[in-house]
Coordinates of C-alpha atoms and ligand atoms in Angstrom, one line a residue:
X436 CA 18.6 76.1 55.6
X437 CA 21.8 77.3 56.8
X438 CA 24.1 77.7 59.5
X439 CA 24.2 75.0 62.9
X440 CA 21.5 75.6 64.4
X441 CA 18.8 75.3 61.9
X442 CA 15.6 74.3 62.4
X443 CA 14.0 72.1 60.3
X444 CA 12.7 72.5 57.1
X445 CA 9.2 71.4 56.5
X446 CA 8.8 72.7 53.2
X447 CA 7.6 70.3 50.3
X448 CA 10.4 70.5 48.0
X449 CA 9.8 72.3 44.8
X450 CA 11.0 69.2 42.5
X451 CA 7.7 67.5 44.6
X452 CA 5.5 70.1 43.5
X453 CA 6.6 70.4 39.9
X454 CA 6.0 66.8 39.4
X455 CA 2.2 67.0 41.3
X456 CA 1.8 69.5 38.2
X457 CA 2.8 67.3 36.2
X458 CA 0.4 64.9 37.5
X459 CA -2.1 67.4 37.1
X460 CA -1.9 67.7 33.3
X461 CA -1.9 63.7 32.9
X462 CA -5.1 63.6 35.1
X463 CA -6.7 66.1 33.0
X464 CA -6.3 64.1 30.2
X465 CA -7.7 61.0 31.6
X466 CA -10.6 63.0 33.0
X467 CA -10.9 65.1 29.2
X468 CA -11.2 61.5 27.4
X469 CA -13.8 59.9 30.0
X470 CA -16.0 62.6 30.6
X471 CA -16.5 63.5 26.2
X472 CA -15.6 67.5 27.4
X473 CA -18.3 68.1 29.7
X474 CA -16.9 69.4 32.7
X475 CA -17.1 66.6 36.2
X476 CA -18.4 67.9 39.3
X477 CA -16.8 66.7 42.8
X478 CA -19.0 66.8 45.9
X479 CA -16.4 67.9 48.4
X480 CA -17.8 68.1 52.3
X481 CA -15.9 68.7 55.0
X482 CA -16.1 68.5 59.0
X483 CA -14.6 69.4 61.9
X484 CA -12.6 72.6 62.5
X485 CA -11.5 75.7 60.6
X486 CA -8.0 74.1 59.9
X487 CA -9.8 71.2 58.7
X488 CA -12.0 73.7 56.6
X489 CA -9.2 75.8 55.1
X490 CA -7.3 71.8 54.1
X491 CA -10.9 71.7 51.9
X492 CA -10.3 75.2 50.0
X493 CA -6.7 73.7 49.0
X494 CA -8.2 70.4 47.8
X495 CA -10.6 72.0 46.1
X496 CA -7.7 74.0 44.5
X497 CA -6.4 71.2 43.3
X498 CA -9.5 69.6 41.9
X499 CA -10.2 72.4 40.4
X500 CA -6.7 72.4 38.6
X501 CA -7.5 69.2 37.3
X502 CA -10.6 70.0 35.6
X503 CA -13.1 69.5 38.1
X504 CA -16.5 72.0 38.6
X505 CA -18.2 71.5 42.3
X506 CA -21.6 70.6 43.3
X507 CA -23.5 70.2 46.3
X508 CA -25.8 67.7 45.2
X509 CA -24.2 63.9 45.6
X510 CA -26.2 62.2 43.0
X511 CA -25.2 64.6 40.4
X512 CA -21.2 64.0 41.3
X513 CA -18.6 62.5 39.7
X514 CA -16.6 62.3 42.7
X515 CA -17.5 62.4 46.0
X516 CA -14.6 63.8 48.9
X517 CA -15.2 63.4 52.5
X518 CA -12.7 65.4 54.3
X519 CA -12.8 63.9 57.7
X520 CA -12.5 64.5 61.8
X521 CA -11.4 62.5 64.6
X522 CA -11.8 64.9 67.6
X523 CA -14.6 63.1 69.0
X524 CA -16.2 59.2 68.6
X525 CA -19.3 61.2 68.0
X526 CA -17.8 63.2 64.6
X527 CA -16.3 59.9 63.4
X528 CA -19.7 57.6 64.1
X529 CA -21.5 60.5 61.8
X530 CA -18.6 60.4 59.0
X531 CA -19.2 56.3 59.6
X532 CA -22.9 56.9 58.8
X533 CA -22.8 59.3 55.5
X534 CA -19.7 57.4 54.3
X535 CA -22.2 54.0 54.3
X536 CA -24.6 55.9 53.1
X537 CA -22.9 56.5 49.9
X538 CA -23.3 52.8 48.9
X539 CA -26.3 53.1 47.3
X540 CA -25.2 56.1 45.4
X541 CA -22.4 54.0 44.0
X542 CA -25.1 51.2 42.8
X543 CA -27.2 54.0 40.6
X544 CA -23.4 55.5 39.2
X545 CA -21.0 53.0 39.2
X546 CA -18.3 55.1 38.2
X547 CA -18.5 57.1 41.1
X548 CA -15.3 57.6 42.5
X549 CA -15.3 57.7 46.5
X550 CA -12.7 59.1 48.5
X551 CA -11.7 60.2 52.0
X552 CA -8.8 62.1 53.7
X553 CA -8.6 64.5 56.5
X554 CA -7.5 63.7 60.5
X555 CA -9.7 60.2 60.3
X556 CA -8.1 58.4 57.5
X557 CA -4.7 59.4 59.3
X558 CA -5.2 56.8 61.8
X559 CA -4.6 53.0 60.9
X560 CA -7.9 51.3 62.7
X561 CA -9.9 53.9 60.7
X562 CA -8.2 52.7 57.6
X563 CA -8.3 49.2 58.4
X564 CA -11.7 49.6 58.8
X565 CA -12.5 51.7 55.7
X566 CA -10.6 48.6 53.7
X567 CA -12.6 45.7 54.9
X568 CA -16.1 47.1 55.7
X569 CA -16.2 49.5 52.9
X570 CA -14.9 48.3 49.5
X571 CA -16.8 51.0 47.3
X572 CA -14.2 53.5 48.7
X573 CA -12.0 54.3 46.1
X574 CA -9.3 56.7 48.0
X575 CA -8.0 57.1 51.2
X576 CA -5.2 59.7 52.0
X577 CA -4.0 61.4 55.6
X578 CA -3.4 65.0 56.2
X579 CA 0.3 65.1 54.9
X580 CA 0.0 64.4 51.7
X581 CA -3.0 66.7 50.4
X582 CA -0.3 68.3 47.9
X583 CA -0.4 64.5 46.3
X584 CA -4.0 64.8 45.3
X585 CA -2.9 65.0 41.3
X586 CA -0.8 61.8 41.5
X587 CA -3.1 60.0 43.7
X588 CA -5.9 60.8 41.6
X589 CA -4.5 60.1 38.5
X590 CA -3.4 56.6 40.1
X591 CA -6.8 55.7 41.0
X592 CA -8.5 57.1 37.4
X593 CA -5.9 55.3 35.7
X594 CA -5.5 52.1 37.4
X595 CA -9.1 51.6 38.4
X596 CA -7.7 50.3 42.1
X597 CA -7.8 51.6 45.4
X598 CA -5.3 53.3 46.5
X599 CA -4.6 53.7 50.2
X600 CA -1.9 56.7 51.6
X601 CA -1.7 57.5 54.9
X602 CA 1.8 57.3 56.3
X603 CA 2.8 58.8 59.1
X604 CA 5.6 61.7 59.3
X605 CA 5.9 64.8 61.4
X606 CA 4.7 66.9 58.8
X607 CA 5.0 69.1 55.8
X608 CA 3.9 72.6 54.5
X609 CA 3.1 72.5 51.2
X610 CA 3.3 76.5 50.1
X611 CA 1.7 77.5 46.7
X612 CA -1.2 75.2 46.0
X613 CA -4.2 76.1 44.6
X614 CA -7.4 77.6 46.7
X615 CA -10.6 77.3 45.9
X616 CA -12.8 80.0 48.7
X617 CA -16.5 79.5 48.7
X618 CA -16.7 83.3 49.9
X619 CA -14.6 85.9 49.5
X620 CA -15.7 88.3 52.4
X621 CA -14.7 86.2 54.9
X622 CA -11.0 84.1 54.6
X623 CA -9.1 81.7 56.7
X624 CA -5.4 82.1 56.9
X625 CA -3.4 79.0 58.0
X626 CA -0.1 80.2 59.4
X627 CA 1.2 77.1 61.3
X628 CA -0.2 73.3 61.4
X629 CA 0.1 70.9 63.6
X630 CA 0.6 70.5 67.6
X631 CA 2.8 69.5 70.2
X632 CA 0.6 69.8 73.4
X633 CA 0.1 66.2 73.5
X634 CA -2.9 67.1 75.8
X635 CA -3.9 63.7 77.9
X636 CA -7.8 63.6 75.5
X637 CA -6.7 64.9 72.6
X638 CA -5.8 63.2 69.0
X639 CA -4.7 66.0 67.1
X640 CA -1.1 65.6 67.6
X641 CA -1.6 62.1 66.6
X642 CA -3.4 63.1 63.3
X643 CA -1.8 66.4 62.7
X644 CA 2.0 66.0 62.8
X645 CA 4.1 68.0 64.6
X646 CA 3.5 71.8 65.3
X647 CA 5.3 73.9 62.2
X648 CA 4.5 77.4 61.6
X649 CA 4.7 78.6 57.9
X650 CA 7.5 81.8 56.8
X651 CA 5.9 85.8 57.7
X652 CA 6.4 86.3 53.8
X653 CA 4.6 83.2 52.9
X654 CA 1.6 84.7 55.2
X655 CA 1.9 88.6 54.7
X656 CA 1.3 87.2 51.0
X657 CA -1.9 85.3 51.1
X658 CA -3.1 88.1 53.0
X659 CA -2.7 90.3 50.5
X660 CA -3.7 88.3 48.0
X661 CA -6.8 87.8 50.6
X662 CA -7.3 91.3 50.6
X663 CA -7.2 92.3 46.8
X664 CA -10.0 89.6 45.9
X665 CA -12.3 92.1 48.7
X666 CA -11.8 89.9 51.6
X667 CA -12.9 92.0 54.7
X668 CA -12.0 89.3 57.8
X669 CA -9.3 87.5 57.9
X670 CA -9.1 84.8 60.5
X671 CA -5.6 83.3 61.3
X672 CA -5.8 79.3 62.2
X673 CA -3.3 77.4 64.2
X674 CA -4.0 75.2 66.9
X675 CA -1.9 76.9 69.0
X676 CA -1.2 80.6 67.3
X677 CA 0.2 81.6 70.5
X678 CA 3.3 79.4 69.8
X679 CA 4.0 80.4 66.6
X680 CA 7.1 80.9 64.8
X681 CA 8.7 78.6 67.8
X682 CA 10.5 76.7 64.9
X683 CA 11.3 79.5 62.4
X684 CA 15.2 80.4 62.3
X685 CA 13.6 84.0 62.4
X686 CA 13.1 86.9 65.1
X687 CA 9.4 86.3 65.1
X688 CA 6.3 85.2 67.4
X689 CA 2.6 85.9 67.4
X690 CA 2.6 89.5 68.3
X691 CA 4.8 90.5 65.9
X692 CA 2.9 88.9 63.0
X693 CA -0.4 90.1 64.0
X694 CA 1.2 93.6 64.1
X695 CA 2.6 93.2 60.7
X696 CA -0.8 92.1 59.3
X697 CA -2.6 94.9 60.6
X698 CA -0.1 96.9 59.1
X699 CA -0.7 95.8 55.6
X700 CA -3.5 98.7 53.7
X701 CA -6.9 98.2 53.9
X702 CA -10.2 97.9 55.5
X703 CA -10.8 94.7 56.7
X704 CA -10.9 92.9 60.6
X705 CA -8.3 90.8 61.7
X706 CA -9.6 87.4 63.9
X707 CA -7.6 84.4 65.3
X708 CA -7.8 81.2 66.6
X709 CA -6.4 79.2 68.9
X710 CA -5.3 80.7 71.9
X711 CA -3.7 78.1 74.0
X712 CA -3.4 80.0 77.7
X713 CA -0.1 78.4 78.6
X714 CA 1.5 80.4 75.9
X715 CA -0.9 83.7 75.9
X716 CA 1.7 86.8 77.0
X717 CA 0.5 89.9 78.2
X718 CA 2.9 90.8 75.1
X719 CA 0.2 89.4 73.0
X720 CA -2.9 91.3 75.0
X721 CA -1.4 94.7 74.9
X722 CA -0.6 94.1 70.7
X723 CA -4.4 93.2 70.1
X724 CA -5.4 96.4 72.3
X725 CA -2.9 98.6 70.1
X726 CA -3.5 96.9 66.7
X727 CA -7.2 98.6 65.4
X728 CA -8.0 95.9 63.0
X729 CA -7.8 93.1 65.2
X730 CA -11.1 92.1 66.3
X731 CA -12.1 92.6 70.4
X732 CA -12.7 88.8 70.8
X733 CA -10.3 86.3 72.3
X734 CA -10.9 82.8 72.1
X735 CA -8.7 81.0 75.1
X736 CA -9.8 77.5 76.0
X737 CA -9.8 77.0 79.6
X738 CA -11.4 72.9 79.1
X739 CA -11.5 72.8 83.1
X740 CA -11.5 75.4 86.0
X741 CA -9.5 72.4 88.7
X742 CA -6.0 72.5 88.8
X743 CA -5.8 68.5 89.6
X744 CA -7.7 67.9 86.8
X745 CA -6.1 70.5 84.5
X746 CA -2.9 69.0 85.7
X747 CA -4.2 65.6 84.3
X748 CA -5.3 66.8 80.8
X749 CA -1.7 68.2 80.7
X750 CA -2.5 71.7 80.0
X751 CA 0.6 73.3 81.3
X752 CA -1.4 76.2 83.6
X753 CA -3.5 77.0 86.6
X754 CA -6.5 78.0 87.5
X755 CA -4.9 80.8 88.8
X756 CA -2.6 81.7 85.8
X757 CA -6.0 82.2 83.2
X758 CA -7.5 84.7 85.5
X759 CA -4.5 86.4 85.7
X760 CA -5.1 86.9 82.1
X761 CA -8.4 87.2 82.0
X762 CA -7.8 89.9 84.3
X763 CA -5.2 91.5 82.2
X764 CA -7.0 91.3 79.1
X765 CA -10.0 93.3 80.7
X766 CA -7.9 95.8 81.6
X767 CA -6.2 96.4 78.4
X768 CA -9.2 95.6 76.3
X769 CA -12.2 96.7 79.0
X770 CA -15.1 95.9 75.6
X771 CA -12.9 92.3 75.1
X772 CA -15.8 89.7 74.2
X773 CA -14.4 85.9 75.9
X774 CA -15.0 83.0 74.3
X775 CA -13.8 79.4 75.4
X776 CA -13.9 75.6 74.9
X777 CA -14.8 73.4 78.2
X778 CA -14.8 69.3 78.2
X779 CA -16.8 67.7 80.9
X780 CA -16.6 64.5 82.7
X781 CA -12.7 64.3 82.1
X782 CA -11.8 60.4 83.4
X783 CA -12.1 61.0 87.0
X784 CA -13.4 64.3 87.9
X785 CA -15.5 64.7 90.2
X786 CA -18.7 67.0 90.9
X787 CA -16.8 69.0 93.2
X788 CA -13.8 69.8 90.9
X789 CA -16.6 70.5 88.2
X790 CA -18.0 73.2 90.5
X791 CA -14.6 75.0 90.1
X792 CA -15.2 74.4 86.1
X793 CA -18.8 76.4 87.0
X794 CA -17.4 78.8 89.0
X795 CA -14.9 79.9 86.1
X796 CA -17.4 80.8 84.0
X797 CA -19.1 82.8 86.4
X798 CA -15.7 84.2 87.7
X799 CA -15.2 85.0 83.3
X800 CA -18.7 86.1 82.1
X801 CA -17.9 84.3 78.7
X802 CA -20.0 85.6 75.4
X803 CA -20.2 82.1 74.7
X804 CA -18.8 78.6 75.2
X805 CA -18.1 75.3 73.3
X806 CA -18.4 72.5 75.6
X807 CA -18.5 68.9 74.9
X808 CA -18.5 65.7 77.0
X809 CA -15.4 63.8 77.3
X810 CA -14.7 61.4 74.5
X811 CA -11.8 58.9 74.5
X812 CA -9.6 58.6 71.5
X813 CA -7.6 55.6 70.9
X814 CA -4.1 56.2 71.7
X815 CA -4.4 59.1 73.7
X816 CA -3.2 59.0 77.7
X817 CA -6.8 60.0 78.7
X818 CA -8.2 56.3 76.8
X819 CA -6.7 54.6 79.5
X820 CA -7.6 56.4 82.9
X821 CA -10.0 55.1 85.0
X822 CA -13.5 56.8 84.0
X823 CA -16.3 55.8 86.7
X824 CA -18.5 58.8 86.5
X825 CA -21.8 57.7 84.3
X826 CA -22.7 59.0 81.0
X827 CA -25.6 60.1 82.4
X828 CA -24.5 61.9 85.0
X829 CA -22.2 64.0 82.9
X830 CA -25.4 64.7 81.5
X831 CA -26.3 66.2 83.9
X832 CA -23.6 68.3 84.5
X833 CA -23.3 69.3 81.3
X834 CA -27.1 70.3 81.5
X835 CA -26.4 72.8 84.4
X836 CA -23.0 74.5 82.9
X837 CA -25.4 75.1 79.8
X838 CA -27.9 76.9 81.9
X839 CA -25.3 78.6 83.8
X840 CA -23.9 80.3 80.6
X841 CA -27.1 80.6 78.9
X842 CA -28.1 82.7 81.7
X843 CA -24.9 84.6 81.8
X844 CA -25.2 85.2 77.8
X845 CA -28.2 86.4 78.2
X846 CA -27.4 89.1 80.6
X847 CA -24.4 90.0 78.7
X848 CA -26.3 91.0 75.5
X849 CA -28.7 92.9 77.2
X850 CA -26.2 95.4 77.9
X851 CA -25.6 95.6 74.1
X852 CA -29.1 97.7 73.9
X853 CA -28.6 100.8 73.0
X854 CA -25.0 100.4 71.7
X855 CA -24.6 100.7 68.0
X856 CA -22.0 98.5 66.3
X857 CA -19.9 98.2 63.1
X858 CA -20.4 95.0 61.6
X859 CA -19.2 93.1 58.7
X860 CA -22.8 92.5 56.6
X861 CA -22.1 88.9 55.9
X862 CA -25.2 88.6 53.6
X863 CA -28.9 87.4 54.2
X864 CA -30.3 85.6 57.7
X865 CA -33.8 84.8 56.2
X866 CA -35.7 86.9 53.2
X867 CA -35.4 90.5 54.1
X868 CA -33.4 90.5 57.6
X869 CA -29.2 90.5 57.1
X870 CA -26.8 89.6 59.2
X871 CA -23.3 90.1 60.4
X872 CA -21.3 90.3 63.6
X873 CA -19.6 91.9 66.0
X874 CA -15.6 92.7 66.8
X875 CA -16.7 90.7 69.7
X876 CA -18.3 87.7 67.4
X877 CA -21.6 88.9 68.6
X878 CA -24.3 87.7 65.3
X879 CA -26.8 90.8 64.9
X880 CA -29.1 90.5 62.6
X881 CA -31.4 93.6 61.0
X882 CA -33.9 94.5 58.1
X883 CA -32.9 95.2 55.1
X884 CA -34.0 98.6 54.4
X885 CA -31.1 99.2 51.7
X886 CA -32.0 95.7 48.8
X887 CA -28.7 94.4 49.9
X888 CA -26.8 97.0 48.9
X889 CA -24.4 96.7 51.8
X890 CA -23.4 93.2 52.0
X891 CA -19.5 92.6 51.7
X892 CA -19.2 96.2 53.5
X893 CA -19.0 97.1 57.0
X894 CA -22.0 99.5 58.3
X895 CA -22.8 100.2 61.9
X896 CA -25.9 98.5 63.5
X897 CA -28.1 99.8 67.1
X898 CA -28.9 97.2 68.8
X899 CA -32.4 97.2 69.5
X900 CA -33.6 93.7 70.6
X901 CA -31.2 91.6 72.4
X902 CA -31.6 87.5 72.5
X903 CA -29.7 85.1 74.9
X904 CA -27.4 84.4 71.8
X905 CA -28.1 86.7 69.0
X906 CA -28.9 90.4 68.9
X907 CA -31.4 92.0 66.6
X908 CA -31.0 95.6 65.5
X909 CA -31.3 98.3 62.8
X910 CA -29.1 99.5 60.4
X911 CA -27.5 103.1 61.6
X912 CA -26.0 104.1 57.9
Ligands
LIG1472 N1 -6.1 73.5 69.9 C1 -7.3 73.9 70.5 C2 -8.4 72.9 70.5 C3 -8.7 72.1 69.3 S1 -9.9 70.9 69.5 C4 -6.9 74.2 72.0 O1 -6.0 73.7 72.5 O2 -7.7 75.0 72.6 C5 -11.3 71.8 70.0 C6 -11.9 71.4 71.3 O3 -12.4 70.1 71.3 C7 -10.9 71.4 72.4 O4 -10.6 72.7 72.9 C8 -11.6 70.5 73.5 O5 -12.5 71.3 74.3 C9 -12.4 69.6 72.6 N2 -11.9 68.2 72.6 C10 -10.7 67.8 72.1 N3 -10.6 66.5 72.4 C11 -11.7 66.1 73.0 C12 -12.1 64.8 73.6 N4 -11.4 63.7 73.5 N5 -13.3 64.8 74.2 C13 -14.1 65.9 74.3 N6 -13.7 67.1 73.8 C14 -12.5 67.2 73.2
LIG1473 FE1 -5.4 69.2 71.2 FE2 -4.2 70.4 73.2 FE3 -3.1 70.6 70.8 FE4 -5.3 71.8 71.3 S1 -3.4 72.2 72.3 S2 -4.9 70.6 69.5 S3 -6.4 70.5 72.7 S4 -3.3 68.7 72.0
LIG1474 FE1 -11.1 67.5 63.8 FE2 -8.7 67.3 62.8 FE3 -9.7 69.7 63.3 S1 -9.5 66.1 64.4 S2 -11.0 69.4 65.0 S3 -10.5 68.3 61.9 S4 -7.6 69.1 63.5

């Protein structure tokens, strides 16, 4: 970095990396000695969000580096890696569940080695916890230290002890490890990690470091790399892709990267996600109207329609403000396909500020919505507020936005009938029908009147049959 005013440098130093590979080789040859030349497998699963899911292709990079195959079957594993999320006490009681669970595979293979990471293991109860109550586990590491898988590894293969690493920091981007995709049609692109919302429910900032958006070269270069290996839909992942390049010493923001990736040769669909409305420009709306690769569906999380209770959640816009995009982006895009996120029950709404939640979604006509009941996370601002509306009754609520937007789903894909589509043929739905979806993230699915020939490819679909959430068509050509 250079000059005054830099901006800090996030990058894992190269010396750091270097000695990871040397790691790498000293693992293998623990691994080549206890395992006689056959190769191990690793059972790596992984929950929660894209982010979290595109973490898992890069320690499966690494695993794979070190000599390990992959298998989905956990009693034929050598090693089992649970890559973990903490966005709701529901997700971590279930990653609770399998991880005890794994007990009894440990008493018919010993020499299982069991480890965790991801946004869980980055807080200390959950590794306080993991220590005391579970003593089979054999690793536990956070989210900044994934590039240390070799040494950690080693550590644990060569010492036989646990080993526990989970400090906290504001971050790092570790550039040029080792992927391992499980598909090559579709690809995630990470081009910033992190987040600095600090929203009053939410633990990612806690768990994720501090918002820190990798270098245009670094990004234009896995996309091409993306693309050569046949990769036909890109999806960009931040939390927030709306802010990036906010700390890059560089003329750059989200616009202007989406507009240099849909420069780059090539057939293939450009997606992305998050869209945090504070930081959506009309900037942003009129580059995905110009840009043709970039898919016709924005995904901008609303969580609440009340201003007093957006307030509280610390969003940093109205009511107001997102249908002043909405409204834009409709009138750029008039075909744009709305998705959002929604939390009920927030600590202290009420049913009448819910009703303005309800009345946004009417006001929108969303394709489809992720909503979840309020969940407190420990050390968050929202923990602590009062909460006296019942679990029940949120319930309920919940209940009636779902048949509010199943009915409004269902209305919007019956105007698909009749429309033909290109769509991305992702590969089979059942025996005989394929699938794929829309620009708009619409799934169609349709026989397969050409023995799979067309999978990997775009082709263009009629819709013939719409359903509340999927549409059913035939293929065109
Ligand atoms: N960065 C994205 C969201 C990531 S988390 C954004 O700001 O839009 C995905 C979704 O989980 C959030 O949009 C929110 O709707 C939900 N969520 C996060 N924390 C939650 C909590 N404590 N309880 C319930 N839902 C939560
Ligand atoms: Fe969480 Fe808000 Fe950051 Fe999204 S923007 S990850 S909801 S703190
Ligand atoms: Fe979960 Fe971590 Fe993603 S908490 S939603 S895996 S950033």
């Amino acid at each position: 970095m250079s000059g005054n005013n830099a901006k800090k440098s996030y990058l894992v130093p190269e010396e750091e990396l270097l000695k990871q590979k040397e790691f790498t080789c000293l693992a293998k040859e623990i691994i080549s000695a206890k395992f006689g030349g056959r190769t191990p497998l690793a059972m790596v699963h992984t929950y929660g969000c894209q982010g979290n899911v595109s973490d898992g292709e890069r320690i499966q990079g690494l695993l794979e580096s070190i000599g390990y195959g992959f298998t989905d079957d956990v009693n034929k594993a050598d090693l089992v890696l649970y890559n973990t999320c903490a966005i709701r006490e529901h997700a971590e009681d279930r990653i609770y569940g399998n991880v005890g669970a794994l007990k009894n595979v440990k008493k018919n293979n010993p020499d299982l080695i069991i480890a965790l990471c991801g946004c869980m293991m980055q807080q200390e109860h959950v590794c306080e916890r993991i220590r005391k109550s579970y003593p089979f586990v054999n690793l536990v590491f956070g989210t900044h230290v994934i590039h240390k898988i070799p040494e950690l590894l080693y550590t644990v293969l060569r010492s036989g002890k646990r080993v526990f690493s989970s400090e906290d920091c504001d971050g790092v981007i570790a550039e040029n490890l080792p992927v391992h995709r499980d598909g090559n049609i579709k690809g995630w692109l990470p081009i910033m990690y992190g987040c600095n919302n600090f929203c009053s429910y939410c633990v990612v900032p806690y768990v994720r470091g501090r918002e820190r958006s990798r270098q245009p070269e670094e990004i234009i270069k896995e996309a091409k790399e993306l693309i050569a290996n046949g990769c036909k839909d890109i999806t960009l992942l931040g939390q927030n892709v709306n802010s990036y390049g906010k700390n890059l010493d560089i003329d750059i923001n989200f616009a202007k990267l989406l507009e240099m990736i849909n420069a780059l040769p090539g057939d293939f669909i450009i997606r992305f996600m998050t869209s945090h409305p504070k930081d959506c420009t009309e900037e942003l709306l009129d580059t995905m109207a110009r840009c043709e690769k970039v898919a016709k569906h924005f995904h901008l999380p609303f969580q609440s329609g009340n201003n007093r209770v957006l307030k509280e959640m610390n969003r940093g816009y109205t009511r107001e403000k997102y249908m002043s995009l909405v409204d834009y982006a409709r009138k750029v895009m008039p075909d744009i396909s709305l998705t959002s996120d929604i939390i009920v029950g927030f600590p202290g709404e009420t049913y009448e500020e819910f009703k303005d939640t309800l009345s946004l979604i009417e006001y929108t006509k969303f394709t489809s919505l992720y909503t979840f009941i309020f969940s407190p996370r420990k050390g968050t601002k929202a923990e602590k507020m009062p909460d006296p509306v019942s679990r029940e009754e949120k319930g309920k609520w919940f209940k009636e936005l779902c048949d509010l937007q199943e009915s409004i789903a269902g209305k919007r894909t019956a105007l698909m009938k009749g429309k033909t589509y290109r769509v991305l043929c992702e590969g089979y739905a059942r025996e005989g029908v394929l699938n794929g979806r829309t620009g708009g993230n619409v799934m169609i699915e349709f026989p397969d009147t050409v023995e799979g020939r067309i999978i990997g490819e775009f082709c263009d679909v009629l819709v013939t049959e719409p359903l509340t959430w999927i549409v059913r068509g035939e293929l065109v050509k």
